[in-house]
Each structure stands twice: as C-alpha cells, then as structure tokens.
Coordinates of C-alpha atoms in Angstrom, one line a residue:
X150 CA 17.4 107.0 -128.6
X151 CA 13.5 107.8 -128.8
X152 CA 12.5 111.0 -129.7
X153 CA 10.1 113.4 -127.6
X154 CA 7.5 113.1 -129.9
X155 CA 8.0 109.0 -129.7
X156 CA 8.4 109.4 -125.7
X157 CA 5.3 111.9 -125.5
X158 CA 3.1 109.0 -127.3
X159 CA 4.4 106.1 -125.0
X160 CA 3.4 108.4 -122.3
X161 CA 0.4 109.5 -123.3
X162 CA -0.8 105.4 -124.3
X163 CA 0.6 104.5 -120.6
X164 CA -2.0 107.2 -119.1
X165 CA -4.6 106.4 -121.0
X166 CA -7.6 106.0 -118.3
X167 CA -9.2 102.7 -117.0
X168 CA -12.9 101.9 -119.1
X169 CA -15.9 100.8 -117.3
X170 CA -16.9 97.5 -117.8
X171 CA -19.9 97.3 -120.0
X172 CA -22.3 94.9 -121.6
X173 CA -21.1 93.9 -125.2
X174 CA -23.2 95.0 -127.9
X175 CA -25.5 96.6 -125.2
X176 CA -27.4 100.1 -125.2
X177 CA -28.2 102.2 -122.1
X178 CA -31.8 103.5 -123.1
X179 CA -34.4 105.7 -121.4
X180 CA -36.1 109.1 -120.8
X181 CA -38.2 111.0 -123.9
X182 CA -35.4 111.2 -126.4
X183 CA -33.4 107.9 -126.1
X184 CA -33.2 106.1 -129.1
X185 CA -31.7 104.6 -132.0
X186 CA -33.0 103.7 -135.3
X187 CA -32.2 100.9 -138.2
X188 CA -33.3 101.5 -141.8
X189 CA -33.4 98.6 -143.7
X190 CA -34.5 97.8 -147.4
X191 CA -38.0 97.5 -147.7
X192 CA -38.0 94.1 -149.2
X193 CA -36.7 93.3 -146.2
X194 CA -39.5 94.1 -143.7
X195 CA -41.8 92.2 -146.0
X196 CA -43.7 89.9 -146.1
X197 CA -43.1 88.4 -142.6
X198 CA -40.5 90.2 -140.4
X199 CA -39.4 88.4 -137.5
X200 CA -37.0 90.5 -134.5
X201 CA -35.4 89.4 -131.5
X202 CA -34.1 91.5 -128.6
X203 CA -32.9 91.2 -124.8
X204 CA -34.3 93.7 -122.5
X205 CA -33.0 94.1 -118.7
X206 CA -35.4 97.1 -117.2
X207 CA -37.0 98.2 -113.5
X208 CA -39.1 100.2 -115.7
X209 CA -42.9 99.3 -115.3
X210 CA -43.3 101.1 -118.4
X211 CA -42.4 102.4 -121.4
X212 CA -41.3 102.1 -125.2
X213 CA -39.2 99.0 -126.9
X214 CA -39.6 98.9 -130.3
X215 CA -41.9 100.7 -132.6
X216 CA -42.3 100.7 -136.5
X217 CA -44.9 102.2 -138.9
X218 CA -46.6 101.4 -142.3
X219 CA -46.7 104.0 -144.7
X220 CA -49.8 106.6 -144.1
X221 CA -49.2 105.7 -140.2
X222 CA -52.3 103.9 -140.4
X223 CA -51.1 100.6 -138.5
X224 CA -47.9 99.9 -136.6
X225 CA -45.7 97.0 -135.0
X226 CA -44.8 98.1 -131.5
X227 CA -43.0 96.3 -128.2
X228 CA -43.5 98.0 -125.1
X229 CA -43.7 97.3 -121.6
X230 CA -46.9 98.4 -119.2
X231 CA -47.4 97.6 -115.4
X232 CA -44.4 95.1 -116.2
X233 CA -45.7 93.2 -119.1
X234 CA -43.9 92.9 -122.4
X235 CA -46.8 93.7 -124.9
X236 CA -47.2 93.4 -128.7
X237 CA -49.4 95.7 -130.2
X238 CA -50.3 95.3 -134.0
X239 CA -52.3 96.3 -136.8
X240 CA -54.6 99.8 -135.5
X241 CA -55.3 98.0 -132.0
X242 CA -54.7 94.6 -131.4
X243 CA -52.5 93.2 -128.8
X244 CA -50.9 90.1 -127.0
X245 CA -49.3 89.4 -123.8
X246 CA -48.0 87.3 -121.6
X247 CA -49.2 87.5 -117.9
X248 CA -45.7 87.1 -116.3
X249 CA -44.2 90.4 -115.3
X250 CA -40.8 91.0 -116.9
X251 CA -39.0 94.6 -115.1
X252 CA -37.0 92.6 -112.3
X253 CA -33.5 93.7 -113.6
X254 CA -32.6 90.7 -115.3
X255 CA -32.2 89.8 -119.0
X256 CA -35.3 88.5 -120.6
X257 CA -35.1 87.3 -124.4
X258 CA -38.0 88.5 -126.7
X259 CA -38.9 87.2 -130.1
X260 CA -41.8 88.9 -132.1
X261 CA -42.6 88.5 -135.7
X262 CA -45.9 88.7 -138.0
X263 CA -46.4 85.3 -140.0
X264 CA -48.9 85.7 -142.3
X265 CA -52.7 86.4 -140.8
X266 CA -51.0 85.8 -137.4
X267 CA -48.4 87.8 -135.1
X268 CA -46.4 86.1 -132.3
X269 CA -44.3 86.9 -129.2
X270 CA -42.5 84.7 -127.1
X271 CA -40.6 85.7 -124.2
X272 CA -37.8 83.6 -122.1
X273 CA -39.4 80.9 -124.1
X274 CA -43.0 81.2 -123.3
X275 CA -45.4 81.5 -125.9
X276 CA -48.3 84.5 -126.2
X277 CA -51.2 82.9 -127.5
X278 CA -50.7 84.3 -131.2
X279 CA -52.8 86.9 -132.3
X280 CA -55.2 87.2 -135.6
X281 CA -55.4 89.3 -138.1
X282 CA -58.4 90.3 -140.7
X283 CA -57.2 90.3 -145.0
X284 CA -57.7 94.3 -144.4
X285 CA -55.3 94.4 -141.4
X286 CA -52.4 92.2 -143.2
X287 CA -52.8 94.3 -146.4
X288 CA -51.9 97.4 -144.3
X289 CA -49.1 95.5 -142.3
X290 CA -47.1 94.4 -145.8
X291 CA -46.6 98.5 -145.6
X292 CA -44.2 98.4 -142.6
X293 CA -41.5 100.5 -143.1
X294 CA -38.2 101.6 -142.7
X295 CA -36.7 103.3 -139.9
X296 CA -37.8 101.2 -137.1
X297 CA -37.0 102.7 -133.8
X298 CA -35.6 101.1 -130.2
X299 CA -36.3 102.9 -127.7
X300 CA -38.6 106.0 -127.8
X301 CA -39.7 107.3 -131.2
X302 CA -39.3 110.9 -132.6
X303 CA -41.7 113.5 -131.7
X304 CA -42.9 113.8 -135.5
X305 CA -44.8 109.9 -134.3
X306 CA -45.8 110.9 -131.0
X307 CA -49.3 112.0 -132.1
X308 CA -49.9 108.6 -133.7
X309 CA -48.1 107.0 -130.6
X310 CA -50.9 109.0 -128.7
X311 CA -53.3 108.2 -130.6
X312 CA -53.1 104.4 -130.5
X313 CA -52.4 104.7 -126.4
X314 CA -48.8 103.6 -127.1
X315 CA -46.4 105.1 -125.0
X316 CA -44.2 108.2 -126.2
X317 CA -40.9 107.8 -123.6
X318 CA -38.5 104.6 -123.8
X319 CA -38.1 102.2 -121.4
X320 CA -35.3 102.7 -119.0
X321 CA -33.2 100.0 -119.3
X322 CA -30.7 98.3 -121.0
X323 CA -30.9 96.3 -124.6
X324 CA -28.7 93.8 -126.9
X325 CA -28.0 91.6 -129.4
X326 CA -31.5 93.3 -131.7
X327 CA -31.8 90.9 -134.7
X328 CA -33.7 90.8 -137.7
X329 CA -34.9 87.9 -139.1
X330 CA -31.8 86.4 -137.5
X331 CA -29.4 88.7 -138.5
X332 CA -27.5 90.4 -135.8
X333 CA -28.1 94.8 -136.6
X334 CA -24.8 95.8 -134.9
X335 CA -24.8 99.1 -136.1
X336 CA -27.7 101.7 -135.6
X337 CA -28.3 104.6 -138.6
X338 CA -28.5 106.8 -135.8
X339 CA -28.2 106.8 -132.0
X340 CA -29.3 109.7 -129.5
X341 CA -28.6 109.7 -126.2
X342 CA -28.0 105.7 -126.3
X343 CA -25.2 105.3 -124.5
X344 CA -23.2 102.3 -123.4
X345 CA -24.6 99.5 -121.0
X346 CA -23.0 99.1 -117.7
X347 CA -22.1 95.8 -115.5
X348 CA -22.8 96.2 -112.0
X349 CA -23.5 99.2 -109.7
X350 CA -24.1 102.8 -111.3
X351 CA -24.5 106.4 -109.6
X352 CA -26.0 109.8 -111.1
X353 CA -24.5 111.7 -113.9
X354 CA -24.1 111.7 -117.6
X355 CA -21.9 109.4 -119.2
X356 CA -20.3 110.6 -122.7
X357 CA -18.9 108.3 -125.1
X358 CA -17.3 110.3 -127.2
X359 CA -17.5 109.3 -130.9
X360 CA -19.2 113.0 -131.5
X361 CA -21.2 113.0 -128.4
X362 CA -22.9 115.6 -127.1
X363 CA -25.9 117.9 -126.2
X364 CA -26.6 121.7 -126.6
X365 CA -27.8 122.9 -123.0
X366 CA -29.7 125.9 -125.0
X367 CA -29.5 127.1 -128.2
X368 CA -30.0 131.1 -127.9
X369 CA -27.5 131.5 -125.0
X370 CA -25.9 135.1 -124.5
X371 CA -22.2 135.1 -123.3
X372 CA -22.9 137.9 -121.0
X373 CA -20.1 140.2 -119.0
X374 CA -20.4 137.4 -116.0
X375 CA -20.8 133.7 -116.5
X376 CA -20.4 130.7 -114.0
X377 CA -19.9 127.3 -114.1
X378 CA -19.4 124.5 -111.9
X379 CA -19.3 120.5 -112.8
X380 CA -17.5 117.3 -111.6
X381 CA -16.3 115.5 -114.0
X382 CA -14.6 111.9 -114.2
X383 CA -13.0 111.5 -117.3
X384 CA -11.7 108.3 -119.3
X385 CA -9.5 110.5 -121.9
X386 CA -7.3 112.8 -121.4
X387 CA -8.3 115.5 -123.8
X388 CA -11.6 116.3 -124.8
X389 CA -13.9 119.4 -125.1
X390 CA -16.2 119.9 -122.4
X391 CA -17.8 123.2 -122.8
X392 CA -18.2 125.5 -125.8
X393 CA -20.7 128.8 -126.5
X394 CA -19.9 131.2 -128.9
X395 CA -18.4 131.5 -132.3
X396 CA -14.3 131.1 -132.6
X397 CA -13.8 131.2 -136.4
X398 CA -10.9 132.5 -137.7
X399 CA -10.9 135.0 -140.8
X400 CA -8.1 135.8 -143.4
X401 CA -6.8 138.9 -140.6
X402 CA -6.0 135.8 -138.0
X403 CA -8.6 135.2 -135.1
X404 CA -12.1 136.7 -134.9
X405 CA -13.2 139.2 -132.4
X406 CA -16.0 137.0 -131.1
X407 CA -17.3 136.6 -128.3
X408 CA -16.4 132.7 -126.8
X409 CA -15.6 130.7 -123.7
X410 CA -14.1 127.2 -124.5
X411 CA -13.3 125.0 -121.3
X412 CA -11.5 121.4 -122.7
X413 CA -9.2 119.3 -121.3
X414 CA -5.7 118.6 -123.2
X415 CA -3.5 116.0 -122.3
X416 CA -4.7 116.2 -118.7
X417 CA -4.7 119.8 -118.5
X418 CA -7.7 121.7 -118.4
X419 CA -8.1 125.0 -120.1
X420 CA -10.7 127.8 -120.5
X421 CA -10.1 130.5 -123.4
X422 CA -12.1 133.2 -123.1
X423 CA -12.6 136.0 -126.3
X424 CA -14.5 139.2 -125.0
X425 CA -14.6 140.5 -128.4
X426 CA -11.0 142.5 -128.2
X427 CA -8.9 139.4 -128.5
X428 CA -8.1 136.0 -126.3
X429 CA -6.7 135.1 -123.5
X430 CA -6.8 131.8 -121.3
X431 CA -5.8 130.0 -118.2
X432 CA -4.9 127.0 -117.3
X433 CA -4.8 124.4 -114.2
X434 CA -2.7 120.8 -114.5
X435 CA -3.8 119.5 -111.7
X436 CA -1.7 117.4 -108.7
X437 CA -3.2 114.0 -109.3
X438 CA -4.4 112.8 -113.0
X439 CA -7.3 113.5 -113.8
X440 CA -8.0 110.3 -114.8
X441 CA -7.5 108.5 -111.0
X442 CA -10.6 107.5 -111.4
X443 CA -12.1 110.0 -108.8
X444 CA -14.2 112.6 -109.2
X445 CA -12.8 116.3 -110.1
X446 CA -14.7 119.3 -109.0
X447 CA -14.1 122.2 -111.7
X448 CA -15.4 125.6 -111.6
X449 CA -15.1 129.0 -114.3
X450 CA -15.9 132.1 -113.4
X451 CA -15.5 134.9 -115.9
X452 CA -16.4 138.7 -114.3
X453 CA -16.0 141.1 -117.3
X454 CA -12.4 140.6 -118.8
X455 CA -11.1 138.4 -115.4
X456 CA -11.2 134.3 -115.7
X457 CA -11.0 132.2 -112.8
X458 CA -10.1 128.4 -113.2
X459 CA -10.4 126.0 -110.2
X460 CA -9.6 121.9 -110.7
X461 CA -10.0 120.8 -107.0
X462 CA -7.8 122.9 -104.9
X463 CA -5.8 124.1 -107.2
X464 CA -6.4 127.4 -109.3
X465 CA -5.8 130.4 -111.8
X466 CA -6.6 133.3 -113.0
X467 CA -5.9 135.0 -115.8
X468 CA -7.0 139.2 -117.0
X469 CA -7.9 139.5 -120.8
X470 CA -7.7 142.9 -122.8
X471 CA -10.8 145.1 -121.6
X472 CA -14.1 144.4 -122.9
X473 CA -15.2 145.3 -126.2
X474 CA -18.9 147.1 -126.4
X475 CA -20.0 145.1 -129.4
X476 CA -22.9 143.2 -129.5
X477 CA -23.7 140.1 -127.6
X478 CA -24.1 137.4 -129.8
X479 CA -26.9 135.0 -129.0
X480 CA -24.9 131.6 -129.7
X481 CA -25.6 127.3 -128.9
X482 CA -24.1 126.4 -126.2
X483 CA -22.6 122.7 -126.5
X484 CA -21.5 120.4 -123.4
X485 CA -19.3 117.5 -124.3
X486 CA -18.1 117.9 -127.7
X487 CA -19.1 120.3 -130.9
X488 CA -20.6 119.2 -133.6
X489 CA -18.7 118.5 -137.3
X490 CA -20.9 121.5 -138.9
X491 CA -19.1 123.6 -136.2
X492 CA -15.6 122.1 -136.7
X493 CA -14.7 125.2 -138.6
X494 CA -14.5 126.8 -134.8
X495 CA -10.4 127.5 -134.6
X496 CA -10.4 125.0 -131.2
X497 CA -7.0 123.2 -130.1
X498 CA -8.9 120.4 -129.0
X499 CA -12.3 119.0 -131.1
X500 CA -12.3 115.6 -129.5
X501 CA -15.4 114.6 -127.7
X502 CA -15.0 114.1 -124.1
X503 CA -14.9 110.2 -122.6
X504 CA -16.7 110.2 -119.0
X505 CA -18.8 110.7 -116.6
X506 CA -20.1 114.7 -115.8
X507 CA -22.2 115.1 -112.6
X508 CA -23.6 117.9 -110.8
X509 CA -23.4 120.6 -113.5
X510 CA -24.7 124.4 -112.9
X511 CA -24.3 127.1 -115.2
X512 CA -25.2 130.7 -113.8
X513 CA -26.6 128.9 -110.6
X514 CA -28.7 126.7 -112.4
X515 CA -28.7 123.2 -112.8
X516 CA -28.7 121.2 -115.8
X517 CA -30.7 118.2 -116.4
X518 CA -29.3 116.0 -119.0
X519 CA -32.1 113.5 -119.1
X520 CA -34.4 116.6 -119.9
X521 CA -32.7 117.8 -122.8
X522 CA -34.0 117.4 -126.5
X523 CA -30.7 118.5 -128.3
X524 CA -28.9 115.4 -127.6
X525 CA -26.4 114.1 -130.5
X526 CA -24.5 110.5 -130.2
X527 CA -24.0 108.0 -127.7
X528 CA -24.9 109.3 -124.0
X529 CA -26.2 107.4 -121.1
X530 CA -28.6 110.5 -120.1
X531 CA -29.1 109.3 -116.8
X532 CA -26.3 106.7 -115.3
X533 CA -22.7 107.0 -115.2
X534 CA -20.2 103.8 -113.8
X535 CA -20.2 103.0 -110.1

C-alpha cells in the first residue's frame, strides 16, 4: 500500500506542467543587459582564436560578440548594423559582407584572427579577409578573458562608445558558440538570457528558474497600502513570485518585520503579509490548475492590516493583527525568485518560478522587464511561448 507521502509525489510528477518547445542549446538575447559571458584560459585566446556561432535575428542592429585586450586599447567584436554581420578588429578596422543577414532564419558565422589577417565567413561566403599592421597584431595577442555574447557590461560601454560599437545586444536568438571548435555549453554567467523558443511567441517575461530573477527596485517601502496585479502562466507548481521585505527569523521565533511574500505551492497561491506585529496569510487553490496552460490573472491588495487575494474569480481575504508604528523599512523588492545571499529569509517556498509573467503593475504602475538592470539568471526579458 503506498504511503501519502509516496502518493503525494506520484501526484505531484503526474501534474507537473507541459514545457515549451525550445531550440537546443539556444539563448533568447536582446535589450541593454542581455548577456552571457565565457572565461577561458588565456593561453587559449592566443595566438589565433577562431569562434563560430548561429545567429537568427529581425534586429537591424545590435551586439554579438565582443572581447577586449588588456588596457582596452583594441577589441574583437561581431555585431550587426543595417542588417549586415560585421567584424570589427584591432582600434578600427572592419569587414563585411554585403548580403543582409536579420530575415529570421539561422545564419552560421565563423570569425577568427590568423596571424596578420582576420576572417569572417557567413552561410559559407567569404569577407574578403582583413589586414593587420605588426603594431595592431602585437595588441591583438592581448585578448582576453571574459568574452561576452550579447551586450557587454556597462563598465565597456565607454570603450564600446568610443569605437562606435554598439552598447545593446541584438534581439535574437543564438547556438551552438564554439571556440576553436570546441562546443562552450556552459556560460560563467548568464543575465537575462533566457531560453530560445520554436515557433510563434507573445509578450511577457519568461523565467526559467534555476535562480532567476530581477529586483523591480531596490529602496522599495512596504507602505500601509500596496497593490499588485500580474498574469501569470506557470510551468511549475511552486515557485516564489513576489518578495519585498526582510522575513528572518531570530532566536525568539519570527521577526517583527515588515514583508509581503506572494508564491505559489503545489498549485496554491499564497501571500503572507508581516505588518511588523506578527503574520498572517491567505490563500486561493484555484478551480482549474494552474498549470492548464492558460493564462491566470492574480491580484494582492493589502490596506493597512487587511489582505485581499484574487486567482481568477476566485478569492480571499484575510485580517492580520493591527499595524505596528515602527519604522518602514526601505527593502529590494525581487520578482520571480530570491536570491541565495537572501536564502536566510524564513520562506516556505525558495524555488524560482518556471513561466511566463505578463502584464505586471505594482501600485498602478507597470513594470518593464526588458528595462530593468537588476536582472539575475536565465530570463527571456521580452518573449514568452505562444
């Protein structure tokens, strides 16, 4: 006979949700902060690096690939303007082909630096290979590590400026990156790279979990009245979706904080409140699962010591203990998952949320996740599934 806790997994594993199909080894990219970087041993970007990449993009411009010698005096960098794939070495220099490259579909890209010369073929046709002088090589042989897809981080963008480079990546998708013919599946560090998906898309910002997540603002006051309204469509059961404020326990049992936590666990979604005199919550479990593969409209609204929760048409409220006087603290305020220097917050549920979040207004305003610069892990910033 199987035991609840045996029964309760089965369950849970048969209602796991339905993933989007995606592009293997593919990145979503695009928008200022999208990027992910590869550091490699130095030996290894000398003396003649050669990379490879697929690119699929509408974008008639923007960012690829960018790496710098040491000093920042030269660079290697791909990028794409008015639809042409570009090479730009040394302090200036540049190659190109004439063919126009942001129609949607995948195009294959091979650059490298062989000796005095620097090359780029795309879908098989050849640049003619630029030259460089004994000066320029000497500075090239000081390429190094990381090297960046997408855009680079605001610490480059003067020199990106400087050398009329473009600051913002492409918007587009991006696979199978070798170097010197050696598949990099794993970046050092991804931001707001999400997942690559196959056929149609709509708006909204897609979450893969693994950590994922962004900080909407990082000074926010948890004031007497707070609103928010999102849709979400989620591809886990359980994950944290909101979090502001600081819910650390101390040896006399929970602090009196000020928080609002709004997560999802095992298909119910919950929002627990602390008003500084002790906490309280409310829950919904909605009708259908939240995992239907529809979208869920979800609102909070906390007035004083009262919390509303609505999950479609179904909702409930719940009245805390009276409001404590003490002072408001100014705390971050994370959407999609916290991250692990926070983990010491007392929360039932500290998995990232899986899924798509559209339409998102907190105290009437709304929230633009491609606009954000606080953006930690793999998120497609701008796309969700169709």
């Amino acid at each position: 006979m199987y035991t609840d806790t045996v029964m309760q997994a089965i369950n849970e594993s048969l209602s796991a949700c339905a993933l989007p199909a995606m592009v293997q080894h593919a990145y979503r990219i695009g928008g200022p902060v999208s990027s992910l970087s590869y550091i490699f041993p130095l030996q290894v970007l000398q003396p003649r690096p050669h990379f490879s990449l697929d690119v699929r993009t509408r974008s008639p411009e923007g960012l690829l690939f960018f790496a710098t010698t040491r000093g920042g005096r030269s660079h290697l960098a791909l990028y794409i303007s008015k639809g042409r794939i570009r090479l730009s070495v040394g302090k200036q220099k540049e190659i190109f082909n004439r063919e126009k490259y942001n129609d949607g579909k995948w195009h294959s890209v091979m650059f490298s630096l062989e000796k005095k010369k620097f090359r780029l073929v795309v879908d098989g046709i050849r640049a003619q290979d630029g030259q460089l002088t004994n000066v320029e090589l000497t500075s090239m042989q000081l390429l190094v590590s990381p090297v960046y897809l997408g855009s680079a981080p605001e610490s480059l963008h003067k020199e990106l400026k400087s050398k009329a480079l473009p600051k913002q990546s492409v918007s587009g998708c991006i696979r199978n990156f070798k170097m010197n013919g050696a598949t990099m599946a794993n970046p050092t560090t991804n931001v707001g790279a999400g997942p690559c998906f196959e056929g149609q898309t709509q708006r909204g910002a897609y979450f893969s979990g693994n950590g994922a997540h962004v900080i909407i603002n990082d000074s926010f006051v948890l004031g007497s009245s707070f609103e928010l309204l999102f849709n979400i469509r989620p591809q886990s059961l359980s994950g944290l979706l909101l979090h502001v404020g600081n819910s650390s326990r101390n040896q006399y049992g929970p602090a009196m904080g000020h928080y609002l936590s709004v997560y999802m666990h095992r298909g119910e979604v919950v929002a627990r409140v602390n008003n500084g005199k002790g906490e309280f919550m409310v829950s919904v479990k909605p009708k259908a699962s939240l995992c239907d593969g529809m979208f869920h409209k979800i609102s909070v609204i906390k007035r004083k010591n009262v919390v509303q929760l609505h999950v479609d048409t179904t909702d409930n409220y719940k009245i805390g203990p009276p409001s404590s006087t003490t002072t408001l603290t100014k705390d971050s305020l994370y959407v999609g998952g916290i991250p692990k220097t926070a983990m010491h917050q007392t929360l039932p549920v500290t998995s990232s949320f899986v899924g798509c979040i559209q339409d998102m207004r907190i105290n009437s305003e709304p929230v633009s996740f491609d606009r954000l610069s606080a953006v930690f892990g793999p998120i497609n910033l701008k796309e969700c599934p169709g």
